[in-house]
């Protein structure tokens, strides 16, 4: 059985403040150790997916880019 609650942020903070100090410390440790690492892994995975599946240059486009870069560097130094 799974129970899901819709609690607003301010109400959640109010409930946390009612906890004893030891349980607040335990909650803080749980959040920093487990949940934040889990969220970070998901975000890294999403970024990796975006980067690996993003657009890539063809050889012709890369050659054109290199020529434009060379031209811009010459123009800038003159």
N, CA, C and O atoms as a Maestro MAE file, in Angstrom:
{
 s_m_m2io_version
 :::
 2.0.0
}

f_m_ct {
 s_m_title
 :::
 protein
 m_atom[312] {
  # First column is atom index #
  i_m_mmod_type
  r_m_x_coord
  r_m_y_coord
  r_m_z_coord
  i_m_residue_number
  s_m_chain_name
  s_m_pdb_residue_name
  s_m_pdb_atom_name
  i_m_atomic_number
  :::
  1 25 0.845 -1.182 0.000 1 A "UNK " " N  " 7
  2 3 0.000 0.000 0.000 1 A "UNK " " CA " 6
  3 2 0.883 1.235 0.000 1 A "UNK " " C  " 6
  4 15 1.863 1.314 0.741 1 A "UNK " " O  " 8
  5 25 0.532 2.181 -0.827 2 A "UNK " " N  " 7
  6 3 1.312 3.408 -0.928 2 A "UNK " " CA " 6
  7 2 0.413 4.595 -0.634 2 A "UNK " " C  " 6
  8 15 -0.724 4.665 -1.102 2 A "UNK " " O  " 8
  9 25 0.942 5.527 0.150 3 A "UNK " " N  " 7
  10 3 0.188 6.715 0.524 3 A "UNK " " CA " 6
  11 2 0.923 7.939 0.011 3 A "UNK " " C  " 6
  12 15 2.105 8.128 0.300 3 A "UNK " " O  " 8
  13 25 0.224 8.771 -0.751 4 A "UNK " " N  " 7
  14 3 0.819 10.001 -1.257 4 A "UNK " " CA " 6
  15 2 0.054 11.180 -0.688 4 A "UNK " " C  " 6
  16 15 -1.177 11.188 -0.680 4 A "UNK " " O  " 8
  17 25 0.786 12.175 -0.214 5 A "UNK " " N  " 7
  18 3 0.185 13.378 0.350 5 A "UNK " " CA " 6
  19 2 0.555 14.583 -0.495 5 A "UNK " " C  " 6
  20 15 1.653 14.660 -1.046 5 A "UNK " " O  " 8
  21 25 -0.361 15.506 -0.587 6 A "UNK " " N  " 7
  22 3 -0.097 16.769 -1.261 6 A "UNK " " CA " 6
  23 2 0.085 17.826 -0.168 6 A "UNK " " C  " 6
  24 15 -0.891 18.407 0.307 6 A "UNK " " O  " 8
  25 25 1.338 18.071 0.229 7 A "UNK " " N  " 7
  26 3 1.633 19.036 1.286 7 A "UNK " " CA " 6
  27 2 2.426 20.177 0.667 7 A "UNK " " C  " 6
  28 15 3.390 19.950 -0.064 7 A "UNK " " O  " 8
  29 25 2.019 21.389 0.962 8 A "UNK " " N  " 7
  30 3 2.745 22.551 0.474 8 A "UNK " " CA " 6
  31 2 4.068 22.705 1.206 8 A "UNK " " C  " 6
  32 15 4.273 22.146 2.284 8 A "UNK " " O  " 8
  33 25 4.951 23.468 0.601 9 A "UNK " " N  " 7
  34 3 6.289 23.660 1.153 9 A "UNK " " CA " 6
  35 2 6.236 24.272 2.556 9 A "UNK " " C  " 6
  36 15 6.899 23.786 3.473 9 A "UNK " " O  " 8
  37 25 5.452 25.332 2.719 10 A "UNK " " N  " 7
  38 3 5.379 26.004 4.017 10 A "UNK " " CA " 6
  39 2 4.819 25.077 5.090 10 A "UNK " " C  " 6
  40 15 5.284 25.098 6.229 10 A "UNK " " O  " 8
  41 25 3.837 24.272 4.740 11 A "UNK " " N  " 7
  42 3 3.280 23.337 5.709 11 A "UNK " " CA " 6
  43 2 4.301 22.268 6.085 11 A "UNK " " C  " 6
  44 15 4.372 21.850 7.241 11 A "UNK " " O  " 8
  45 25 5.085 21.830 5.111 12 A "UNK " " N  " 7
  46 3 6.128 20.850 5.370 12 A "UNK " " CA " 6
  47 2 7.171 21.417 6.332 12 A "UNK " " C  " 6
  48 15 7.606 20.729 7.256 12 A "UNK " " O  " 8
  49 25 7.567 22.658 6.118 13 A "UNK " " N  " 7
  50 3 8.533 23.305 7.014 13 A "UNK " " CA " 6
  51 2 7.960 23.411 8.424 13 A "UNK " " C  " 6
  52 15 8.662 23.176 9.407 13 A "UNK " " O  " 8
  53 25 6.685 23.763 8.514 14 A "UNK " " N  " 7
  54 3 6.040 23.880 9.824 14 A "UNK " " CA " 6
  55 2 6.037 22.526 10.539 14 A "UNK " " C  " 6
  56 15 6.278 22.467 11.745 14 A "UNK " " O  " 8
  57 25 5.772 21.451 9.818 15 A "UNK " " N  " 7
  58 3 5.782 20.113 10.410 15 A "UNK " " CA " 6
  59 2 7.189 19.696 10.840 15 A "UNK " " C  " 6
  60 15 7.362 19.089 11.897 15 A "UNK " " O  " 8
  61 25 8.177 20.017 10.034 16 A "UNK " " N  " 7
  62 3 9.563 19.674 10.380 16 A "UNK " " CA " 6
  63 2 9.994 20.401 11.637 16 A "UNK " " C  " 6
  64 15 10.691 19.827 12.475 16 A "UNK " " O  " 8
  65 25 9.593 21.649 11.782 17 A "UNK " " N  " 7
  66 3 9.961 22.422 12.972 17 A "UNK " " CA " 6
  67 2 9.371 21.841 14.246 17 A "UNK " " C  " 6
  68 15 9.863 22.127 15.338 17 A "UNK " " O  " 8
  69 25 8.334 21.038 14.130 18 A "UNK " " N  " 7
  70 3 7.731 20.412 15.298 18 A "UNK " " CA " 6
  71 2 8.500 19.170 15.755 18 A "UNK " " C  " 6
  72 15 8.276 18.676 16.860 18 A "UNK " " O  " 8
  73 25 9.383 18.675 14.929 19 A "UNK " " N  " 7
  74 3 10.164 17.489 15.281 19 A "UNK " " CA " 6
  75 2 11.202 17.818 16.346 19 A "UNK " " C  " 6
  76 15 11.651 18.960 16.447 19 A "UNK " " O  " 8
  77 25 11.587 16.811 17.148 20 A "UNK " " N  " 7
  78 3 12.699 17.005 18.084 20 A "UNK " " CA " 6
  79 2 14.009 17.215 17.314 20 A "UNK " " C  " 6
  80 15 14.132 16.809 16.159 20 A "UNK " " O  " 8
  81 25 14.964 17.842 17.957 21 A "UNK " " N  " 7
  82 3 16.237 18.173 17.302 21 A "UNK " " CA " 6
  83 2 16.932 16.939 16.738 21 A "UNK " " C  " 6
  84 15 17.510 17.000 15.653 21 A "UNK " " O  " 8
  85 25 16.884 15.833 17.451 22 A "UNK " " N  " 7
  86 3 17.554 14.615 16.970 22 A "UNK " " CA " 6
  87 2 16.922 14.108 15.671 22 A "UNK " " C  " 6
  88 15 17.631 13.645 14.777 22 A "UNK " " O  " 8
  89 25 15.596 14.195 15.564 23 A "UNK " " N  " 7
  90 3 14.939 13.746 14.343 23 A "UNK " " CA " 6
  91 2 15.167 14.717 13.189 23 A "UNK " " C  " 6
  92 15 15.224 14.301 12.031 23 A "UNK " " O  " 8
  93 25 15.296 16.002 13.494 24 A "UNK " " N  " 7
  94 3 15.627 16.983 12.444 24 A "UNK " " CA " 6
  95 2 17.013 16.682 11.893 24 A "UNK " " C  " 6
  96 15 17.231 16.720 10.682 24 A "UNK " " O  " 8
  97 25 17.955 16.382 12.795 25 A "UNK " " N  " 7
  98 3 19.313 16.047 12.355 25 A "UNK " " CA " 6
  99 2 19.300 14.771 11.516 25 A "UNK " " C  " 6
  100 15 20.003 14.680 10.509 25 A "UNK " " O  " 8
  101 25 18.506 13.793 11.926 26 A "UNK " " N  " 7
  102 3 18.391 12.546 11.175 26 A "UNK " " CA " 6
  103 2 17.785 12.799 9.798 26 A "UNK " " C  " 6
  104 15 18.239 12.232 8.804 26 A "UNK " " O  " 8
  105 25 16.771 13.640 9.738 27 A "UNK " " N  " 7
  106 3 16.133 14.000 8.472 27 A "UNK " " CA " 6
  107 2 17.122 14.717 7.555 27 A "UNK " " C  " 6
  108 15 17.190 14.442 6.357 27 A "UNK " " O  " 8
  109 25 17.883 15.633 8.136 28 A "UNK " " N  " 7
  110 3 18.875 16.373 7.351 28 A "UNK " " CA " 6
  111 2 19.915 15.420 6.768 28 A "UNK " " C  " 6
  112 15 20.282 15.535 5.598 28 A "UNK " " O  " 8
  113 25 20.387 14.485 7.579 29 A "UNK " " N  " 7
  114 3 21.378 13.516 7.105 29 A "UNK " " CA " 6
  115 2 20.794 12.653 5.998 29 A "UNK " " C  " 6
  116 15 21.467 12.376 5.005 29 A "UNK " " O  " 8
  117 25 19.557 12.231 6.161 30 A "UNK " " N  " 7
  118 3 18.894 11.410 5.143 30 A "UNK " " CA " 6
  119 2 18.777 12.175 3.822 30 A "UNK " " C  " 6
  120 15 19.034 11.629 2.749 30 A "UNK " " O  " 8
  121 25 18.389 13.433 3.920 31 A "UNK " " N  " 7
  122 3 18.225 14.241 2.709 31 A "UNK " " CA " 6
  123 2 19.551 14.458 2.006 31 A "UNK " " C  " 6
  124 15 19.647 14.272 0.793 31 A "UNK " " O  " 8
  125 25 20.573 14.850 2.750 32 A "UNK " " N  " 7
  126 3 21.851 15.152 2.114 32 A "UNK " " CA " 6
  127 2 22.532 13.906 1.594 32 A "UNK " " C  " 6
  128 15 23.163 13.942 0.537 32 A "UNK " " O  " 8
  129 25 22.416 12.811 2.311 33 A "UNK " " N  " 7
  130 3 23.121 11.603 1.894 33 A "UNK " " CA " 6
  131 2 22.416 10.871 0.768 33 A "UNK " " C  " 6
  132 15 23.034 10.528 -0.240 33 A "UNK " " O  " 8
  133 25 21.154 10.637 0.933 34 A "UNK " " N  " 7
  134 3 20.467 9.738 0.017 34 A "UNK " " CA " 6
  135 2 19.727 10.462 -1.111 34 A "UNK " " C  " 6
  136 15 19.983 10.215 -2.289 34 A "UNK " " O  " 8
  137 25 18.836 11.330 -0.752 35 A "UNK " " N  " 7
  138 3 17.966 11.933 -1.759 35 A "UNK " " CA " 6
  139 2 18.696 12.872 -2.698 35 A "UNK " " C  " 6
  140 15 18.443 12.862 -3.902 35 A "UNK " " O  " 8
  141 25 19.592 13.676 -2.171 36 A "UNK " " N  " 7
  142 3 20.311 14.622 -3.027 36 A "UNK " " CA " 6
  143 2 21.213 13.876 -4.009 36 A "UNK " " C  " 6
  144 15 21.304 14.250 -5.178 36 A "UNK " " O  " 8
  145 25 21.876 12.827 -3.537 37 A "UNK " " N  " 7
  146 3 22.712 12.034 -4.444 37 A "UNK " " CA " 6
  147 2 21.868 11.376 -5.528 37 A "UNK " " C  " 6
  148 15 22.274 11.314 -6.688 37 A "UNK " " O  " 8
  149 25 20.693 10.888 -5.144 38 A "UNK " " N  " 7
  150 3 19.802 10.251 -6.109 38 A "UNK " " CA " 6
  151 2 19.333 11.253 -7.164 38 A "UNK " " C  " 6
  152 15 19.325 10.947 -8.357 38 A "UNK " " O  " 8
  153 25 18.942 12.451 -6.720 39 A "UNK " " N  " 7
  154 3 18.512 13.492 -7.658 39 A "UNK " " CA " 6
  155 2 19.655 13.884 -8.580 39 A "UNK " " C  " 6
  156 15 19.448 14.083 -9.777 39 A "UNK " " O  " 8
  157 25 20.869 13.998 -8.027 40 A "UNK " " N  " 7
  158 3 22.028 14.384 -8.830 40 A "UNK " " CA " 6
  159 2 22.309 13.337 -9.906 40 A "UNK " " C  " 6
  160 15 22.646 13.685 -11.038 40 A "UNK " " O  " 8
  161 25 22.172 12.061 -9.561 41 A "UNK " " N  " 7
  162 3 22.398 11.005 -10.547 41 A "UNK " " CA " 6
  163 2 21.394 11.103 -11.686 41 A "UNK " " C  " 6
  164 15 21.746 10.930 -12.853 41 A "UNK " " O  " 8
  165 25 20.138 11.383 -11.338 42 A "UNK " " N  " 7
  166 3 19.095 11.510 -12.362 42 A "UNK " " CA " 6
  167 2 19.394 12.696 -13.266 42 A "UNK " " C  " 6
  168 15 19.286 12.592 -14.488 42 A "UNK " " O  " 8
  169 25 19.775 13.835 -12.663 43 A "UNK " " N  " 7
  170 3 20.072 15.022 -13.461 43 A "UNK " " CA " 6
  171 2 21.288 14.797 -14.353 43 A "UNK " " C  " 6
  172 15 21.298 15.234 -15.504 43 A "UNK " " O  " 8
  173 25 22.320 14.117 -13.833 44 A "UNK " " N  " 7
  174 3 23.495 13.816 -14.647 44 A "UNK " " CA " 6
  175 2 23.121 12.897 -15.806 44 A "UNK " " C  " 6
  176 15 23.594 13.069 -16.929 44 A "UNK " " O  " 8
  177 25 22.267 11.924 -15.516 45 A "UNK " " N  " 7
  178 3 21.832 10.999 -16.548 45 A "UNK " " CA " 6
  179 2 21.066 11.732 -17.645 45 A "UNK " " C  " 6
  180 15 21.250 11.455 -18.830 45 A "UNK " " O  " 8
  181 25 20.207 12.666 -17.245 46 A "UNK " " N  " 7
  182 3 19.447 13.427 -18.233 46 A "UNK " " CA " 6
  183 2 20.366 14.304 -19.068 46 A "UNK " " C  " 6
  184 15 20.172 14.419 -20.279 46 A "UNK " " O  " 8
  185 25 21.368 14.929 -18.443 47 A "UNK " " N  " 7
  186 3 22.318 15.753 -19.181 47 A "UNK " " CA " 6
  187 2 23.131 14.897 -20.134 47 A "UNK " " C  " 6
  188 15 23.341 15.273 -21.287 47 A "UNK " " O  " 8
  189 25 23.588 13.753 -19.661 48 A "UNK " " N  " 7
  190 3 24.359 12.852 -20.514 48 A "UNK " " CA " 6
  191 2 23.518 12.435 -21.725 48 A "UNK " " C  " 6
  192 15 24.013 12.414 -22.852 48 A "UNK " " O  " 8
  193 25 22.263 12.108 -21.489 49 A "UNK " " N  " 7
  194 3 21.365 11.717 -22.579 49 A "UNK " " CA " 6
  195 2 21.208 12.856 -23.581 49 A "UNK " " C  " 6
  196 15 21.262 12.634 -24.791 49 A "UNK " " O  " 8
  197 25 21.013 14.070 -23.080 50 A "UNK " " N  " 7
  198 3 20.872 15.231 -23.959 50 A "UNK " " CA " 6
  199 2 22.126 15.439 -24.801 50 A "UNK " " C  " 6
  200 15 22.038 15.667 -26.007 50 A "UNK " " O  " 8
  201 25 23.287 15.359 -24.168 51 A "UNK " " N  " 7
  202 3 24.533 15.596 -24.902 51 A "UNK " " CA " 6
  203 2 24.815 14.500 -25.927 51 A "UNK " " C  " 6
  204 15 25.253 14.787 -27.041 51 A "UNK " " O  " 8
  205 25 24.568 13.261 -25.556 52 A "UNK " " N  " 7
  206 3 24.863 12.161 -26.469 52 A "UNK " " CA " 6
  207 2 23.885 12.066 -27.627 52 A "UNK " " C  " 6
  208 15 24.221 11.529 -28.682 52 A "UNK " " O  " 8
  209 25 22.683 12.582 -27.440 53 A "UNK " " N  " 7
  210 3 21.679 12.498 -28.496 53 A "UNK " " CA " 6
  211 2 21.460 13.829 -29.204 53 A "UNK " " C  " 6
  212 15 20.519 13.977 -29.983 53 A "UNK " " O  " 8
  213 25 22.321 14.783 -28.933 54 A "UNK " " N  " 7
  214 3 22.200 16.093 -29.553 54 A "UNK " " CA " 6
  215 2 22.700 16.086 -30.984 54 A "UNK " " C  " 6
  216 15 23.199 15.074 -31.473 54 A "UNK " " O  " 8
  217 25 22.562 17.215 -31.646 55 A "UNK " " N  " 7
  218 3 22.999 17.293 -33.041 55 A "UNK " " CA " 6
  219 2 24.527 17.235 -33.140 55 A "UNK " " C  " 6
  220 15 25.241 17.665 -32.235 55 A "UNK " " O  " 8
  221 25 24.996 16.705 -34.235 56 A "UNK " " N  " 7
  222 3 26.438 16.642 -34.482 56 A "UNK " " CA " 6
  223 2 26.721 17.246 -35.850 56 A "UNK " " C  " 6
  224 15 25.845 17.311 -36.712 56 A "UNK " " O  " 8
  225 25 27.965 17.686 -36.030 57 A "UNK " " N  " 7
  226 3 28.370 18.265 -37.304 57 A "UNK " " CA " 6
  227 2 28.762 17.165 -38.271 57 A "UNK " " C  " 6
  228 15 29.320 16.136 -37.892 57 A "UNK " " O  " 8
  229 25 28.453 17.417 -39.521 58 A "UNK " " N  " 7
  230 3 28.973 16.538 -40.560 58 A "UNK " " CA " 6
  231 2 30.422 16.958 -40.812 58 A "UNK " " C  " 6
  232 15 30.864 18.006 -40.342 58 A "UNK " " O  " 8
  233 25 31.140 16.142 -41.545 59 A "UNK " " N  " 7
  234 3 32.529 16.485 -41.874 59 A "UNK " " CA " 6
  235 2 32.590 17.795 -42.653 59 A "UNK " " C  " 6
  236 15 33.479 18.617 -42.430 59 A "UNK " " O  " 8
  237 25 31.647 17.983 -43.561 60 A "UNK " " N  " 7
  238 3 31.605 19.209 -44.363 60 A "UNK " " CA " 6
  239 2 31.356 20.439 -43.478 60 A "UNK " " C  " 6
  240 15 32.000 21.473 -43.654 60 A "UNK " " O  " 8
  241 25 30.420 20.323 -42.527 61 A "UNK " " N  " 7
  242 3 30.131 21.437 -41.619 61 A "UNK " " CA " 6
  243 2 31.333 21.753 -40.734 61 A "UNK " " C  " 6
  244 15 31.613 22.918 -40.449 61 A "UNK " " O  " 8
  245 25 32.037 20.715 -40.305 62 A "UNK " " N  " 7
  246 3 33.218 20.929 -39.465 62 A "UNK " " CA " 6
  247 2 34.321 21.627 -40.260 62 A "UNK " " C  " 6
  248 15 34.979 22.533 -39.749 62 A "UNK " " O  " 8
  249 25 34.516 21.220 -41.473 63 A "UNK " " N  " 7
  250 3 35.522 21.856 -42.327 63 A "UNK " " CA " 6
  251 2 35.175 23.320 -42.556 63 A "UNK " " C  " 6
  252 15 36.052 24.183 -42.515 63 A "UNK " " O  " 8
  253 25 33.904 23.601 -42.797 64 A "UNK " " N  " 7
  254 3 33.438 24.971 -42.976 64 A "UNK " " CA " 6
  255 2 33.669 25.787 -41.696 64 A "UNK " " C  " 6
  256 15 34.099 26.939 -41.755 64 A "UNK " " O  " 8
  257 25 33.383 25.183 -40.557 65 A "UNK " " N  " 7
  258 3 33.624 25.843 -39.270 65 A "UNK " " CA " 6
  259 2 35.107 26.184 -39.103 65 A "UNK " " C  " 6
  260 15 35.452 27.291 -38.691 65 A "UNK " " O  " 8
  261 25 35.965 25.240 -39.422 66 A "UNK " " N  " 7
  262 3 37.408 25.464 -39.289 66 A "UNK " " CA " 6
  263 2 37.873 26.596 -40.213 66 A "UNK " " C  " 6
  264 15 38.697 27.418 -39.814 66 A "UNK " " O  " 8
  265 25 37.360 26.643 -41.423 67 A "UNK " " N  " 7
  266 3 37.724 27.711 -42.349 67 A "UNK " " CA " 6
  267 2 37.247 29.063 -41.836 67 A "UNK " " C  " 6
  268 15 37.985 30.046 -41.888 67 A "UNK " " O  " 8
  269 25 36.014 29.113 -41.342 68 A "UNK " " N  " 7
  270 3 35.494 30.371 -40.780 68 A "UNK " " CA " 6
  271 2 36.295 30.810 -39.561 68 A "UNK " " C  " 6
  272 15 36.559 31.999 -39.382 68 A "UNK " " O  " 8
  273 25 36.671 29.878 -38.746 69 A "UNK " " N  " 7
  274 3 37.461 30.195 -37.552 69 A "UNK " " CA " 6
  275 2 38.825 30.750 -37.953 69 A "UNK " " C  " 6
  276 15 39.303 31.728 -37.378 69 A "UNK " " O  " 8
  277 25 39.439 30.120 -38.938 70 A "UNK " " N  " 7
  278 3 40.743 30.586 -39.416 70 A "UNK " " CA " 6
  279 2 40.614 32.004 -39.977 70 A "UNK " " C  " 6
  280 15 41.450 32.864 -39.696 70 A "UNK " " O  " 8
  281 25 39.570 32.247 -40.769 71 A "UNK " " N  " 7
  282 3 39.347 33.562 -41.354 71 A "UNK " " CA " 6
  283 2 39.110 34.608 -40.267 71 A "UNK " " C  " 6
  284 15 39.662 35.706 -40.338 71 A "UNK " " O  " 8
  285 25 38.292 34.280 -39.259 72 A "UNK " " N  " 7
  286 3 38.009 35.226 -38.169 72 A "UNK " " CA " 6
  287 2 39.281 35.533 -37.367 72 A "UNK " " C  " 6
  288 15 39.491 36.678 -36.966 72 A "UNK " " O  " 8
  289 25 40.116 34.540 -37.133 73 A "UNK " " N  " 7
  290 3 41.371 34.780 -36.410 73 A "UNK " " CA " 6
  291 2 42.301 35.683 -37.215 73 A "UNK " " C  " 6
  292 15 42.968 36.547 -36.645 73 A "UNK " " O  " 8
  293 25 42.352 35.495 -38.506 74 A "UNK " " N  " 7
  294 3 43.194 36.355 -39.354 74 A "UNK " " CA " 6
  295 2 42.644 37.776 -39.360 74 A "UNK " " C  " 6
  296 15 43.412 38.730 -39.243 74 A "UNK " " O  " 8
  297 25 41.356 37.931 -39.492 75 A "UNK " " N  " 7
  298 3 40.720 39.242 -39.522 75 A "UNK " " CA " 6
  299 2 40.936 39.965 -38.189 75 A "UNK " " C  " 6
  300 15 41.199 41.167 -38.178 75 A "UNK " " O  " 8
  301 25 40.830 39.255 -37.080 76 A "UNK " " N  " 7
  302 3 40.948 39.843 -35.750 76 A "UNK " " CA " 6
  303 2 42.367 40.338 -35.479 76 A "UNK " " C  " 6
  304 15 42.539 41.336 -34.780 76 A "UNK " " O  " 8
  305 25 43.378 39.671 -36.009 77 A "UNK " " N  " 7
  306 3 44.760 40.045 -35.721 77 A "UNK " " CA " 6
  307 2 45.307 41.083 -36.699 77 A "UNK " " C  " 6
  308 15 46.424 41.565 -36.511 77 A "UNK " " O  " 8
  309 25 44.560 41.433 -37.724 78 A "UNK " " N  " 7
  310 3 45.052 42.439 -38.673 78 A "UNK " " CA " 6
  311 2 44.736 43.831 -38.219 78 A "UNK " " C  " 6
  312 15 45.081 44.796 -38.902 78 A "UNK " " O  " 8
  :::
 }
 m_bond[311] {
  # First column is bond index #
  i_m_from
  i_m_to
  i_m_order
  :::
  1 1 2 1
  2 2 3 1
  3 3 4 2
  4 3 5 1
  5 5 6 1
  6 6 7 1
  7 7 8 2
  8 7 9 1
  9 9 10 1
  10 10 11 1
  11 11 12 2
  12 11 13 1
  13 13 14 1
  14 14 15 1
  15 15 16 2
  16 15 17 1
  17 17 18 1
  18 18 19 1
  19 19 20 2
  20 19 21 1
  21 21 22 1
  22 22 23 1
  23 23 24 2
  24 23 25 1
  25 25 26 1
  26 26 27 1
  27 27 28 2
  28 27 29 1
  29 29 30 1
  30 30 31 1
  31 31 32 2
  32 31 33 1
  33 33 34 1
  34 34 35 1
  35 35 36 2
  36 35 37 1
  37 37 38 1
  38 38 39 1
  39 39 40 2
  40 39 41 1
  41 41 42 1
  42 42 43 1
  43 43 44 2
  44 43 45 1
  45 45 46 1
  46 46 47 1
  47 47 48 2
  48 47 49 1
  49 49 50 1
  50 50 51 1
  51 51 52 2
  52 51 53 1
  53 53 54 1
  54 54 55 1
  55 55 56 2
  56 55 57 1
  57 57 58 1
  58 58 59 1
  59 59 60 2
  60 59 61 1
  61 61 62 1
  62 62 63 1
  63 63 64 2
  64 63 65 1
  65 65 66 1
  66 66 67 1
  67 67 68 2
  68 67 69 1
  69 69 70 1
  70 70 71 1
  71 71 72 2
  72 71 73 1
  73 73 74 1
  74 74 75 1
  75 75 76 2
  76 75 77 1
  77 77 78 1
  78 78 79 1
  79 79 80 2
  80 79 81 1
  81 81 82 1
  82 82 83 1
  83 83 84 2
  84 83 85 1
  85 85 86 1
  86 86 87 1
  87 87 88 2
  88 87 89 1
  89 89 90 1
  90 90 91 1
  91 91 92 2
  92 91 93 1
  93 93 94 1
  94 94 95 1
  95 95 96 2
  96 95 97 1
  97 97 98 1
  98 98 99 1
  99 99 100 2
  100 99 101 1
  101 101 102 1
  102 102 103 1
  103 103 104 2
  104 103 105 1
  105 105 106 1
  106 106 107 1
  107 107 108 2
  108 107 109 1
  109 109 110 1
  110 110 111 1
  111 111 112 2
  112 111 113 1
  113 113 114 1
  114 114 115 1
  115 115 116 2
  116 115 117 1
  117 117 118 1
  118 118 119 1
  119 119 120 2
  120 119 121 1
  121 121 122 1
  122 122 123 1
  123 123 124 2
  124 123 125 1
  125 125 126 1
  126 126 127 1
  127 127 128 2
  128 127 129 1
  129 129 130 1
  130 130 131 1
  131 131 132 2
  132 131 133 1
  133 133 134 1
  134 134 135 1
  135 135 136 2
  136 135 137 1
  137 137 138 1
  138 138 139 1
  139 139 140 2
  140 139 141 1
  141 141 142 1
  142 142 143 1
  143 143 144 2
  144 143 145 1
  145 145 146 1
  146 146 147 1
  147 147 148 2
  148 147 149 1
  149 149 150 1
  150 150 151 1
  151 151 152 2
  152 151 153 1
  153 153 154 1
  154 154 155 1
  155 155 156 2
  156 155 157 1
  157 157 158 1
  158 158 159 1
  159 159 160 2
  160 159 161 1
  161 161 162 1
  162 162 163 1
  163 163 164 2
  164 163 165 1
  165 165 166 1
  166 166 167 1
  167 167 168 2
  168 167 169 1
  169 169 170 1
  170 170 171 1
  171 171 172 2
  172 171 173 1
  173 173 174 1
  174 174 175 1
  175 175 176 2
  176 175 177 1
  177 177 178 1
  178 178 179 1
  179 179 180 2
  180 179 181 1
  181 181 182 1
  182 182 183 1
  183 183 184 2
  184 183 185 1
  185 185 186 1
  186 186 187 1
  187 187 188 2
  188 187 189 1
  189 189 190 1
  190 190 191 1
  191 191 192 2
  192 191 193 1
  193 193 194 1
  194 194 195 1
  195 195 196 2
  196 195 197 1
  197 197 198 1
  198 198 199 1
  199 199 200 2
  200 199 201 1
  201 201 202 1
  202 202 203 1
  203 203 204 2
  204 203 205 1
  205 205 206 1
  206 206 207 1
  207 207 208 2
  208 207 209 1
  209 209 210 1
  210 210 211 1
  211 211 212 2
  212 211 213 1
  213 213 214 1
  214 214 215 1
  215 215 216 2
  216 215 217 1
  217 217 218 1
  218 218 219 1
  219 219 220 2
  220 219 221 1
  221 221 222 1
  222 222 223 1
  223 223 224 2
  224 223 225 1
  225 225 226 1
  226 226 227 1
  227 227 228 2
  228 227 229 1
  229 229 230 1
  230 230 231 1
  231 231 232 2
  232 231 233 1
  233 233 234 1
  234 234 235 1
  235 235 236 2
  236 235 237 1
  237 237 238 1
  238 238 239 1
  239 239 240 2
  240 239 241 1
  241 241 242 1
  242 242 243 1
  243 243 244 2
  244 243 245 1
  245 245 246 1
  246 246 247 1
  247 247 248 2
  248 247 249 1
  249 249 250 1
  250 250 251 1
  251 251 252 2
  252 251 253 1
  253 253 254 1
  254 254 255 1
  255 255 256 2
  256 255 257 1
  257 257 258 1
  258 258 259 1
  259 259 260 2
  260 259 261 1
  261 261 262 1
  262 262 263 1
  263 263 264 2
  264 263 265 1
  265 265 266 1
  266 266 267 1
  267 267 268 2
  268 267 269 1
  269 269 270 1
  270 270 271 1
  271 271 272 2
  272 271 273 1
  273 273 274 1
  274 274 275 1
  275 275 276 2
  276 275 277 1
  277 277 278 1
  278 278 279 1
  279 279 280 2
  280 279 281 1
  281 281 282 1
  282 282 283 1
  283 283 284 2
  284 283 285 1
  285 285 286 1
  286 286 287 1
  287 287 288 2
  288 287 289 1
  289 289 290 1
  290 290 291 1
  291 291 292 2
  292 291 293 1
  293 293 294 1
  294 294 295 1
  295 295 296 2
  296 295 297 1
  297 297 298 1
  298 298 299 1
  299 299 300 2
  300 299 301 1
  301 301 302 1
  302 302 303 1
  303 303 304 2
  304 303 305 1
  305 305 306 1
  306 306 307 1
  307 307 308 2
  308 307 309 1
  309 309 310 1
  310 310 311 1
  311 311 312 2
  :::
 }
}
